[in-house]
CSV table of C-alpha atoms and ligand atoms in Angstrom, one decimal:
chain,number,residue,atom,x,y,z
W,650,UNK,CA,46.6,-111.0,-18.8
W,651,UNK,CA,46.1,-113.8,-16.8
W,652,UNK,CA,42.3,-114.3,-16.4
W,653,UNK,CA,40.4,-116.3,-13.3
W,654,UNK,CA,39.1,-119.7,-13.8
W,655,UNK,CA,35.5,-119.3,-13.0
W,656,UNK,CA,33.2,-120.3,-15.2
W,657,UNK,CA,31.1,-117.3,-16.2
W,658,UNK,CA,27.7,-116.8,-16.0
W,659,UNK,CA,26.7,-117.3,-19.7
W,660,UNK,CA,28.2,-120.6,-20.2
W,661,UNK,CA,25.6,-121.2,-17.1
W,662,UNK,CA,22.5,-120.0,-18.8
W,663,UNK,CA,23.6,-121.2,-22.0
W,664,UNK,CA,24.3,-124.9,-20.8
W,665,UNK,CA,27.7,-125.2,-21.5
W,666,UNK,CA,28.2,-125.9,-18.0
W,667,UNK,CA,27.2,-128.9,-17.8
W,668,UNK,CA,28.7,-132.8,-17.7
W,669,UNK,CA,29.9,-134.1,-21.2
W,670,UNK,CA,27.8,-136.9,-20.7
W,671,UNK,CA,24.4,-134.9,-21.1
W,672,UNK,CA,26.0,-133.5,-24.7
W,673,UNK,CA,26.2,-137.4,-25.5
W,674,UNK,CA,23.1,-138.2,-24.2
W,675,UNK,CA,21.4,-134.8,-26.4
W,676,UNK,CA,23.1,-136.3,-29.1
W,677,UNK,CA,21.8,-140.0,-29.3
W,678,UNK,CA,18.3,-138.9,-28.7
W,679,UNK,CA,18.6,-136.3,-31.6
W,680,UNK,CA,19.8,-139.3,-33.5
W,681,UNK,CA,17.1,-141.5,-32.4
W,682,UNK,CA,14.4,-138.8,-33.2
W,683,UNK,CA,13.1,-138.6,-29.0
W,684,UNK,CA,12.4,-136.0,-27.0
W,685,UNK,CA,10.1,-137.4,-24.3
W,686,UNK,CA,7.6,-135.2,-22.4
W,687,UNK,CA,9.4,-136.5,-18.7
W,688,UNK,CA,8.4,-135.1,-15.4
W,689,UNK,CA,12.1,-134.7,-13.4
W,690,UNK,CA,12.1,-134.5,-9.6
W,691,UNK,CA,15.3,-133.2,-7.2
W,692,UNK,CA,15.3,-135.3,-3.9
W,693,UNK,CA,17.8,-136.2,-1.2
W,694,UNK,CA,16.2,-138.5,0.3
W,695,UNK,CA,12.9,-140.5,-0.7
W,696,UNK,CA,11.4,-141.2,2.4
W,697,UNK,CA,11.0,-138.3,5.4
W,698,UNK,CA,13.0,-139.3,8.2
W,699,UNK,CA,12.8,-137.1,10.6
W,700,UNK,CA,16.1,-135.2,9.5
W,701,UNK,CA,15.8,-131.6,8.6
W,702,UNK,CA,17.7,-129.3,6.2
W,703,UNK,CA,17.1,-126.2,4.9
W,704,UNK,CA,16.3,-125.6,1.0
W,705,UNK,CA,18.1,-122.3,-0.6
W,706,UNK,CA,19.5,-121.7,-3.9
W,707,UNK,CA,16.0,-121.6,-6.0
W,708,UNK,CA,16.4,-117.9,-6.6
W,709,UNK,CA,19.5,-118.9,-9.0
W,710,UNK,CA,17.7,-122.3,-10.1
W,711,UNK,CA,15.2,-120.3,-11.5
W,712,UNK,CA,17.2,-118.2,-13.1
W,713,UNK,CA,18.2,-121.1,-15.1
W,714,UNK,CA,15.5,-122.3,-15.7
W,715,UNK,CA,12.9,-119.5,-16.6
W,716,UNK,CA,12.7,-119.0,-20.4
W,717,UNK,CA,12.5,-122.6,-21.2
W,718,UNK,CA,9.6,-124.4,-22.1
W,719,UNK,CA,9.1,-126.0,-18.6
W,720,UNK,CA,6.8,-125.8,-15.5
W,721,UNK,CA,8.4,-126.2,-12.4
W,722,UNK,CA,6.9,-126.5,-8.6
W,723,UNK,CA,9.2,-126.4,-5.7
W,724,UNK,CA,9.0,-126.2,-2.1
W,725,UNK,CA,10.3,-122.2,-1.3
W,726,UNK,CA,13.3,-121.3,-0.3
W,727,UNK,CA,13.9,-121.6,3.3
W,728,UNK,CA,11.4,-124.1,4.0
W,729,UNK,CA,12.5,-127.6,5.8
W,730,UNK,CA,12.3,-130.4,3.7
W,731,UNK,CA,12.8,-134.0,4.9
W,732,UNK,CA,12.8,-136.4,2.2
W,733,UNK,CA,10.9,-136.5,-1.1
W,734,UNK,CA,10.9,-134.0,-4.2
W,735,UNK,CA,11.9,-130.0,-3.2
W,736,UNK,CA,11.8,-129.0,-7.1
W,737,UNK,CA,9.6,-131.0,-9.8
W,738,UNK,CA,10.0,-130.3,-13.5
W,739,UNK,CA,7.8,-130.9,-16.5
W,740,UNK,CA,8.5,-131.1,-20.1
W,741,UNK,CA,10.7,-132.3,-23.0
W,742,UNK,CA,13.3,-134.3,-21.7
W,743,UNK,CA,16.1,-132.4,-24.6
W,744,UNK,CA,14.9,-128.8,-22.7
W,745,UNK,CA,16.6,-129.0,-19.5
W,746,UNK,CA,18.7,-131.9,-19.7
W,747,UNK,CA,22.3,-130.4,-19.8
W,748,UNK,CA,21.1,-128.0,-17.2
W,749,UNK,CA,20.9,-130.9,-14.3
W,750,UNK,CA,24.7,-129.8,-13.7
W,751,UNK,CA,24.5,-126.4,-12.8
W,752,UNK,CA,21.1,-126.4,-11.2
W,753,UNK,CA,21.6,-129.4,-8.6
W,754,UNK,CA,24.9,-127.0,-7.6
W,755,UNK,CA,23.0,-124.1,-7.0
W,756,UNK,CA,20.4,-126.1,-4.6
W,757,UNK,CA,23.0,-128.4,-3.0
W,758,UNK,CA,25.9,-125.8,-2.3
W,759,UNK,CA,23.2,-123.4,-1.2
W,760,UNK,CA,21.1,-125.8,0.7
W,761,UNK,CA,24.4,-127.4,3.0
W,762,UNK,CA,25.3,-123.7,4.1
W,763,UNK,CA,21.7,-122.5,4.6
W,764,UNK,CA,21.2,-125.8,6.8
W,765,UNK,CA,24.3,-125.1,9.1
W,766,UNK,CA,23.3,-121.5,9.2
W,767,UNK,CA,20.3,-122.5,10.7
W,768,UNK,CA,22.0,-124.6,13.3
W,769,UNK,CA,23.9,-121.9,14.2
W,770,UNK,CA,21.1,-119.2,14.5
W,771,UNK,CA,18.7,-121.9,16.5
W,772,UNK,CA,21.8,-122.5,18.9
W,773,UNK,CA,22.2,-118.7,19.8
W,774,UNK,CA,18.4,-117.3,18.6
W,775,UNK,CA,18.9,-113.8,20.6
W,776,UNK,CA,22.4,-113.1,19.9
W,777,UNK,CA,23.8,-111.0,16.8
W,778,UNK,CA,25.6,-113.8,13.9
W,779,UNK,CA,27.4,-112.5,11.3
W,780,UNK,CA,28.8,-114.9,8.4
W,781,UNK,CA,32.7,-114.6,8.0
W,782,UNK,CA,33.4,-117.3,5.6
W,783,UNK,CA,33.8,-115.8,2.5
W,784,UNK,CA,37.7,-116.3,2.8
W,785,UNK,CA,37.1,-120.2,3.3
W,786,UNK,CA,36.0,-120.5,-0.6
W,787,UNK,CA,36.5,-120.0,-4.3
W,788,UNK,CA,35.7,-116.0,-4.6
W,789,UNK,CA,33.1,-116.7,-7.6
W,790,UNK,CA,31.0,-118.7,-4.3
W,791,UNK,CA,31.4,-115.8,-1.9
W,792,UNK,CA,27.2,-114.8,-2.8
W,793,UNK,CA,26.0,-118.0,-2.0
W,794,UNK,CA,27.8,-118.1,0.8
W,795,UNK,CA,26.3,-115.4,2.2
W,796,UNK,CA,22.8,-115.5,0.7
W,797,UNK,CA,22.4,-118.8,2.7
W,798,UNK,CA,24.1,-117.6,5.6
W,799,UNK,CA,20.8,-115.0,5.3
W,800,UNK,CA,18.3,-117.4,4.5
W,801,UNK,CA,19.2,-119.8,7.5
W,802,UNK,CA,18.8,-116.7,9.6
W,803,UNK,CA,22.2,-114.6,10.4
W,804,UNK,CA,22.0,-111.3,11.4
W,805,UNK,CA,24.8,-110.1,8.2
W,806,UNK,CA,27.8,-111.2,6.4
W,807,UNK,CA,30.8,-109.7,5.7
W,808,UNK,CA,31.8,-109.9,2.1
W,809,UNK,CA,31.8,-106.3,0.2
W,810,UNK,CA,30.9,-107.8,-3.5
W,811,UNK,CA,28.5,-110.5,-2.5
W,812,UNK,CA,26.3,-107.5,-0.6
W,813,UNK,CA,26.3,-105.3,-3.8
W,814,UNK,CA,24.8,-108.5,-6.0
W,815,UNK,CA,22.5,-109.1,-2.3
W,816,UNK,CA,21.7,-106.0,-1.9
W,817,UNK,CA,22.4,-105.6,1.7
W,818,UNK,CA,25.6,-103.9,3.1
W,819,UNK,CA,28.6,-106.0,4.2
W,820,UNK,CA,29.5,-105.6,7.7
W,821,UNK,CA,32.4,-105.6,9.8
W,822,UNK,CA,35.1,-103.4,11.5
W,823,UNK,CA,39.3,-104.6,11.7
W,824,UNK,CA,41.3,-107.4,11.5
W,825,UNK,CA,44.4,-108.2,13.3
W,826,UNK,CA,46.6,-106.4,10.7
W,827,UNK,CA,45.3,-102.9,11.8
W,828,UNK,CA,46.8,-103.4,14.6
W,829,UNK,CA,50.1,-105.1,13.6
W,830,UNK,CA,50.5,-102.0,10.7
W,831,UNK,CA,51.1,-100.0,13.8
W,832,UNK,CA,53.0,-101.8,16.1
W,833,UNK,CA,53.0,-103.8,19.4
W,834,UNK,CA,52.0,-101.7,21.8
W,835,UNK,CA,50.1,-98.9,19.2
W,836,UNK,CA,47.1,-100.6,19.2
W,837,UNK,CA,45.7,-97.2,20.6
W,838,UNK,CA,46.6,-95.5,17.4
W,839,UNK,CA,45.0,-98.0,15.3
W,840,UNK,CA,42.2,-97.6,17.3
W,841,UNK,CA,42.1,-94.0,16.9
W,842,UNK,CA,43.0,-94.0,13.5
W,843,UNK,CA,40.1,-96.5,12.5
W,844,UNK,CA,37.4,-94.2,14.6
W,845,UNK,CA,38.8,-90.9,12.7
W,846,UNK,CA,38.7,-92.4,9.5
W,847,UNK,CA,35.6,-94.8,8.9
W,848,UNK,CA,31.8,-93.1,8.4
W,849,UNK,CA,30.1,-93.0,11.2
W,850,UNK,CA,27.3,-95.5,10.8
W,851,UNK,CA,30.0,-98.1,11.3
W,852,UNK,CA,30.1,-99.4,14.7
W,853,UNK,CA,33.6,-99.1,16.7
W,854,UNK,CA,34.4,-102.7,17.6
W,855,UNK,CA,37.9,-102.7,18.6
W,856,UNK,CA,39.8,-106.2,18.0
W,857,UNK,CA,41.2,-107.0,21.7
W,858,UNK,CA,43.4,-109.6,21.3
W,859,UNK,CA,46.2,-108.8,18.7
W,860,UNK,CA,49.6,-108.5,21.3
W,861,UNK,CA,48.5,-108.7,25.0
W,862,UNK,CA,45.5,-110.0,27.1
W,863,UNK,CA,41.9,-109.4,26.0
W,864,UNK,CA,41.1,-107.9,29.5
W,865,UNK,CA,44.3,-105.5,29.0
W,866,UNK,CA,43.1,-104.5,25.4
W,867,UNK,CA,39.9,-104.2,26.0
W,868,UNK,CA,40.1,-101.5,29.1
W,869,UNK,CA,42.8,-99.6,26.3
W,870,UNK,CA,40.3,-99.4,23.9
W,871,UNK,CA,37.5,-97.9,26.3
W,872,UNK,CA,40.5,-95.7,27.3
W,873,UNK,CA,41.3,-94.7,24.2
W,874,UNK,CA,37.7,-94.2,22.3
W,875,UNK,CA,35.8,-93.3,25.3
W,876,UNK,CA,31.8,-93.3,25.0
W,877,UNK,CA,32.5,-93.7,21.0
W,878,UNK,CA,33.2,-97.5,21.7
W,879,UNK,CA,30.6,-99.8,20.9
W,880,UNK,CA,31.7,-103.3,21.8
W,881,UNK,CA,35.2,-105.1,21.6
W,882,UNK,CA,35.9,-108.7,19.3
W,883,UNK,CA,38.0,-111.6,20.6
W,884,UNK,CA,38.8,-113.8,18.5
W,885,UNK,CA,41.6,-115.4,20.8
W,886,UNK,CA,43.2,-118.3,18.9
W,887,UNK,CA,42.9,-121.5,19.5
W,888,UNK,CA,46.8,-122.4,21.2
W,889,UNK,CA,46.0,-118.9,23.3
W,890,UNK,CA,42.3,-119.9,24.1
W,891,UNK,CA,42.4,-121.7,27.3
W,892,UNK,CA,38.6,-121.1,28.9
W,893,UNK,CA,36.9,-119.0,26.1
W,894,UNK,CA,33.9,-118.7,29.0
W,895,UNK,CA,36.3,-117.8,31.3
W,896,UNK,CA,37.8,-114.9,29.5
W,897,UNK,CA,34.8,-113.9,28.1
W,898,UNK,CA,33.6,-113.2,31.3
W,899,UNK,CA,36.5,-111.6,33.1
W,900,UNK,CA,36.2,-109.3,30.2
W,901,UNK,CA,32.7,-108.4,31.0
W,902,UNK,CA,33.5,-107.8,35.1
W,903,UNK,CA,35.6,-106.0,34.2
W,904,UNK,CA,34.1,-103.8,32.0
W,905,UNK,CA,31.2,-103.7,34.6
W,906,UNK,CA,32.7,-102.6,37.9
W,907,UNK,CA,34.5,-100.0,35.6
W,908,UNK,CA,30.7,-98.7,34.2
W,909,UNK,CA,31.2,-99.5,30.7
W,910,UNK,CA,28.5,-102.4,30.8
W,911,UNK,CA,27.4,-101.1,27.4
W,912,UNK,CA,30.2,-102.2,25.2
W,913,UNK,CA,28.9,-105.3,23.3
W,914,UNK,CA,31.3,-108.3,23.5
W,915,UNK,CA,31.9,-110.2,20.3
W,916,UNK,CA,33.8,-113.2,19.4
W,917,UNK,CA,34.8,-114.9,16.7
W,918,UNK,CA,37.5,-117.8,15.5
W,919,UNK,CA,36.2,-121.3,15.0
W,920,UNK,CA,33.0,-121.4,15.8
W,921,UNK,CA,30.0,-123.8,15.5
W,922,UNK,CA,26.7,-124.4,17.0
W,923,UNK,CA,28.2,-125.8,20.7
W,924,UNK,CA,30.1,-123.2,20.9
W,925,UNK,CA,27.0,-120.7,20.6
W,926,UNK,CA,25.2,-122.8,22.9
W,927,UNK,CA,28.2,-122.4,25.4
W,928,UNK,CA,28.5,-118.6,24.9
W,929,UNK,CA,25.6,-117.4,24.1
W,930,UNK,CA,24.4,-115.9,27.6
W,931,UNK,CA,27.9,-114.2,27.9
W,932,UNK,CA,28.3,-112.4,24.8
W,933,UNK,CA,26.3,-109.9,22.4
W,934,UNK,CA,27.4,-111.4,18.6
W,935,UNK,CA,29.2,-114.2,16.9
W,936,UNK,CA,31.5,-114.0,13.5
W,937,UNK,CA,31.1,-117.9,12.5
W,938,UNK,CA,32.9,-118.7,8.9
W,939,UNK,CA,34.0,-122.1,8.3
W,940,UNK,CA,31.7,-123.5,10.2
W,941,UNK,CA,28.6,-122.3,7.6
W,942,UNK,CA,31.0,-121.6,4.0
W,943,UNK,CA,32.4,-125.2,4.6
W,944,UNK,CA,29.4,-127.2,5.3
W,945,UNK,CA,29.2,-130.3,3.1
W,946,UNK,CA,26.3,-129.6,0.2
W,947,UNK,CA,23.3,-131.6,0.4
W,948,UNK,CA,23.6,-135.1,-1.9
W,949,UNK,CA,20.6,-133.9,-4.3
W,950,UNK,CA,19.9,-135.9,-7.8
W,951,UNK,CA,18.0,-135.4,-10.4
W,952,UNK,CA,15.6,-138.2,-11.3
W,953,UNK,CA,13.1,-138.9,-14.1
W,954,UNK,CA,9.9,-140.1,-12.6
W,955,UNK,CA,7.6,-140.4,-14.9
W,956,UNK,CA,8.2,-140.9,-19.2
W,957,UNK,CA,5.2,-139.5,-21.3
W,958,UNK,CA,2.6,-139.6,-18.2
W,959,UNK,CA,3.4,-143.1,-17.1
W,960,UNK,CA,5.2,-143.7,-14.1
W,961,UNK,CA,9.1,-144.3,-14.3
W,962,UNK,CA,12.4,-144.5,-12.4
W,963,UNK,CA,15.8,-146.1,-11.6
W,964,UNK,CA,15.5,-148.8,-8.7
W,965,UNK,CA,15.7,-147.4,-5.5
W,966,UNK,CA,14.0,-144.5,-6.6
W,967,UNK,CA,9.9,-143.7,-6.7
W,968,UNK,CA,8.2,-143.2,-9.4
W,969,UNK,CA,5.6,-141.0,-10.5
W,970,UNK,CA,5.2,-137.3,-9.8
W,971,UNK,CA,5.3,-136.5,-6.3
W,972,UNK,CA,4.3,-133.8,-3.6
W,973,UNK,CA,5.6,-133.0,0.2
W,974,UNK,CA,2.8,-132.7,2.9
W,975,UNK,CA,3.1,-131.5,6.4
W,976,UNK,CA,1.2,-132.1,8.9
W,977,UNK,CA,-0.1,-130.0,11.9
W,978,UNK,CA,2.1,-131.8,13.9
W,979,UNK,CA,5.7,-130.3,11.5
W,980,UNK,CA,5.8,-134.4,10.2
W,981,UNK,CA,6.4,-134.4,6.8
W,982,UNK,CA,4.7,-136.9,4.2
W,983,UNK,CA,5.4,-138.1,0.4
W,984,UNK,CA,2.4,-138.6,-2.0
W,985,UNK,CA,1.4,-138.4,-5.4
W,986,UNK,CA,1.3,-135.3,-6.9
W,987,UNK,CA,-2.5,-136.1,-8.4
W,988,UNK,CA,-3.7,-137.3,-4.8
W,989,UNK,CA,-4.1,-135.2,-1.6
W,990,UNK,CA,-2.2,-136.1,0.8
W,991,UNK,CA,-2.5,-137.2,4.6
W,992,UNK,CA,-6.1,-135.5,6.1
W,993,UNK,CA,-5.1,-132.3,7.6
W,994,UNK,CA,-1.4,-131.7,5.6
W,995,UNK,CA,-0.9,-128.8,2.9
W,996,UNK,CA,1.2,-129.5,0.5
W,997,UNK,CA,4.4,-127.4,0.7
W,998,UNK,CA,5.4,-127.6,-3.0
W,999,UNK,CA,4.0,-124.4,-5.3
W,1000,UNK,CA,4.2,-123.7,-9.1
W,1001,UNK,CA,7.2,-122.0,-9.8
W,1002,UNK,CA,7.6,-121.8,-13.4
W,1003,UNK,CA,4.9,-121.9,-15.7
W,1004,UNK,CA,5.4,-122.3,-19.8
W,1005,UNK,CA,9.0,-120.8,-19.0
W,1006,UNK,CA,7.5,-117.7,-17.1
W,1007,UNK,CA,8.5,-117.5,-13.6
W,1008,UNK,CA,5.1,-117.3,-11.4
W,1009,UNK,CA,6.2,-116.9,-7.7
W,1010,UNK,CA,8.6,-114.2,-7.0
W,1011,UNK,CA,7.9,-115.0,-3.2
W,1012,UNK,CA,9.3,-118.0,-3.4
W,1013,UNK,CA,12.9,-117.3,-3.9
W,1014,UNK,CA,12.6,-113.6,-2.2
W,1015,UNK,CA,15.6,-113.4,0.8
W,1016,UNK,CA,13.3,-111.9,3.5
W,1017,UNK,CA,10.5,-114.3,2.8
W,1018,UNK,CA,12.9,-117.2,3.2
W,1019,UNK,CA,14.5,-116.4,6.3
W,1020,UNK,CA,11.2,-115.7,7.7
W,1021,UNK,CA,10.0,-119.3,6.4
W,1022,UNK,CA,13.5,-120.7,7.8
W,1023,UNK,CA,12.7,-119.0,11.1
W,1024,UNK,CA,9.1,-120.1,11.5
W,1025,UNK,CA,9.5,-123.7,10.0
W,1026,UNK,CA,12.4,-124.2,12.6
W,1027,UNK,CA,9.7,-123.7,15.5
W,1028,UNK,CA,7.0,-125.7,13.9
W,1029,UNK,CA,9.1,-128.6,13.5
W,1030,UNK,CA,11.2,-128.1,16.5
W,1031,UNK,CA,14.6,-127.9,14.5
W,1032,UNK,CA,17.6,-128.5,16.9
W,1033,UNK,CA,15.8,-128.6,19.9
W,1034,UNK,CA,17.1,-131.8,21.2
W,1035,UNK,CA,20.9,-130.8,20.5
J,1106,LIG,O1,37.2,-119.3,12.0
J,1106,LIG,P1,36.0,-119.0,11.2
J,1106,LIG,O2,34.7,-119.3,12.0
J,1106,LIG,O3,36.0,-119.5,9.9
J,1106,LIG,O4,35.9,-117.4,11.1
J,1106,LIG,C1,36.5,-116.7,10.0
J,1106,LIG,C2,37.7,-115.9,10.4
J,1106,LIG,O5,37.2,-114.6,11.0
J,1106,LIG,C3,38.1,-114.2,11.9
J,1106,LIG,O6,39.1,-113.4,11.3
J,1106,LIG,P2,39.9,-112.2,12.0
J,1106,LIG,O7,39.5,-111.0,11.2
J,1106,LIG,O8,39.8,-112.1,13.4
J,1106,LIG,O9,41.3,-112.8,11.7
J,1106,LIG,P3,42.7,-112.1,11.2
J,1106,LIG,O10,42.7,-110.7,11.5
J,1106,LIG,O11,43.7,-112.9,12.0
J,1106,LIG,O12,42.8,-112.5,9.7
J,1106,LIG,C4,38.6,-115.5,12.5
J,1106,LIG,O13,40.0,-115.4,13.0
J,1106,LIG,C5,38.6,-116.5,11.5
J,1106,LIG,O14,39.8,-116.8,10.9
């Protein structure tokens, strides 16, 4: 049988995932008889700057790293970071090294989608977004995808597996192929079929744009589910799209002078944040996909900063351990880790891990980070000024 190529979760754990040049580098300490005791920090930037992301991907970070014989401090997940450490490790160099591979994946990936959900959800804060870009990547990614789609504050996602291992149900109702399986001109039938057939708890959101005019499908579908219809999806394509706005709202008239002002209009199909902004007052929910599974991962290293206590680094990076401070004011800070920081800040890194035992569930809990993701976003005034 021909078999996947995804690298499976044990060669993760076990380390075998990892760069060949950490093997060498394991190798020619073991020669050389060191192991230092280093303290290892994962930044994107050294200095705040005033540009925000997100931070997701520590719940699978610490899965890799709990067991070891490390502490670990990290900011939580879905809290803004701007510069300086998010994740600071402690302890023989040989215990994590080949892990730097697979964990700065987990926080980059993770962090790049969370971050462009975000801008998403703060462009369109009272509308319904649902994440539909598990088709955009590698099916072994299709979790993270929507894990950070949830932790930068969408409503729900639509990927079947990735909500078993979440443990939230996937959403969604038809694509254009129900349709097309029936014919031009049955779109009725499908209709029918998919409100006969699917449970109940499952809205009816008939797709109104397969063969003919959205206004056209649309009034069919309220024809032919009745009172059982619960909102309509566009997802016009682009060569058809003409003024989105415009159709959007002839939809919605017409819906209105005919009394059916309670189906919920949906659209979907290339979406980002301007578009939200644009359409946001005249719709109910967004699908966005590529714009949150293709976002480019955050540019995290890994970085020894201090060697047996004393201060250490590459140029252009700081040494010595460090700690992230915000201020009343959402401006963030870097300082030394055995210093407080500016009068007034708390420091937003916590202790993680601790002699290999994980020691703050809430940090990496899904419902805790979106709510940190939503309330960070209004402290620091995330997106306002797009
Ligand atoms: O464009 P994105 O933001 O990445 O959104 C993801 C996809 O979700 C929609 O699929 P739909 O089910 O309507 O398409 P299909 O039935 O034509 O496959 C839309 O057409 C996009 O192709």
């Amino acid at each position: 049988m021909t078999e996947f190529d995804i690298v499976d979760a044990a060669a993760i754990r076990d380390g075998r995932a990892t760069d060949a040049y950490f093997e060498r580098t394991e190798a020619a300490l073991e020669h050389a008889g060191r192991n230092p005791r280093v303290v290892a920090e994962v930044t994107a930037d050294q200095f705040p700057d005033g540009d925000f992301e997100l931070f997701a991907g520590l719940k699978d970070a610490v899965a890799l790293l709990e067991g070891r014989d490390i502490d670990v401090d990290a900011i939580p997940e879905g809290r803004l970071f701007d510069g300086g450490p998010v994740m600071r490790i402690e302890g023989p160099y040989l215990t994590f090294a080949r892990l730097e591979t697979s964990l700065l994946g987990f926080l980059s990936h993770a962090s790049g989608m969370a971050t462009a959900a975000l801008d998403c959800r703060v462009a369109a804060p009272d509308s319904q977004v649902l994440s539909f870009g598990a088709r955009h990547v590698h099916p072994s990614m299709t979790a993270a995808v929507e894990r950070s789609a949830l932790v930068g504050g969408f409503d729900g996602f639509s990927h079947v597996a990735a909500g078993d291992l979440i443990g939230r149900e996937a959403s969604g109702t038809m694509p254009h192929a129900l349709s097309i399986c029936f014919g031009r001109g049955e779109q009725e039938a499908a209709w029918r079929a998919f409100n006969e057939a699917v449970d109940e708890a499952v809205p009816r959101i008939a797709l109104c744009d397969t063969y003919s005019d959205e206004v056209d499908e649309t009034l069919r579908a309220v024809d032919a589910l009745g009172d059982r219809l619960d909102g309509v999806r566009l997802d016009t394509t682009g060569s058809r799209r003409g003024d989105f706005r415009h159709i959007i709202r002839e939809v919605q008239w017409e819906l209105d002078v005919r009394g059916h002002d309670d189906v919920d209009v949906y659209v979907s199909g290339g979406l980002g944040p301007a578009d939200l902004r644009e359409l946001r007052d005249v719709v109910d929910g967004f699908g966005v996909g590529g714009y949150v599974s293709n976002a480019d991962p955050v540019d995290f290293a890994l970085d020894i900063v201090a060697v047996e206590g004393e201060p250490a680094a590459k140029r252009g990076k700081l040494s010595g351990a460090k700690d992230v401070y915000r201020t009343a004011d959402g401006v963030h800070a870097v300082g030394l880790a055995d210093r407080s920081g500016p009068d007034g800040a708390e420091s937003l890194m916590e202790p993680v891990i601790r002699d290999g035992e994980v020691v703050a569930d809430d940090a990496f809990d899904l419902a805790a980070a979106t709510e940190r993701a939503l309330a960070d976003a209004e402290t620091v005034g995330y997106g306002t000024n797009e």
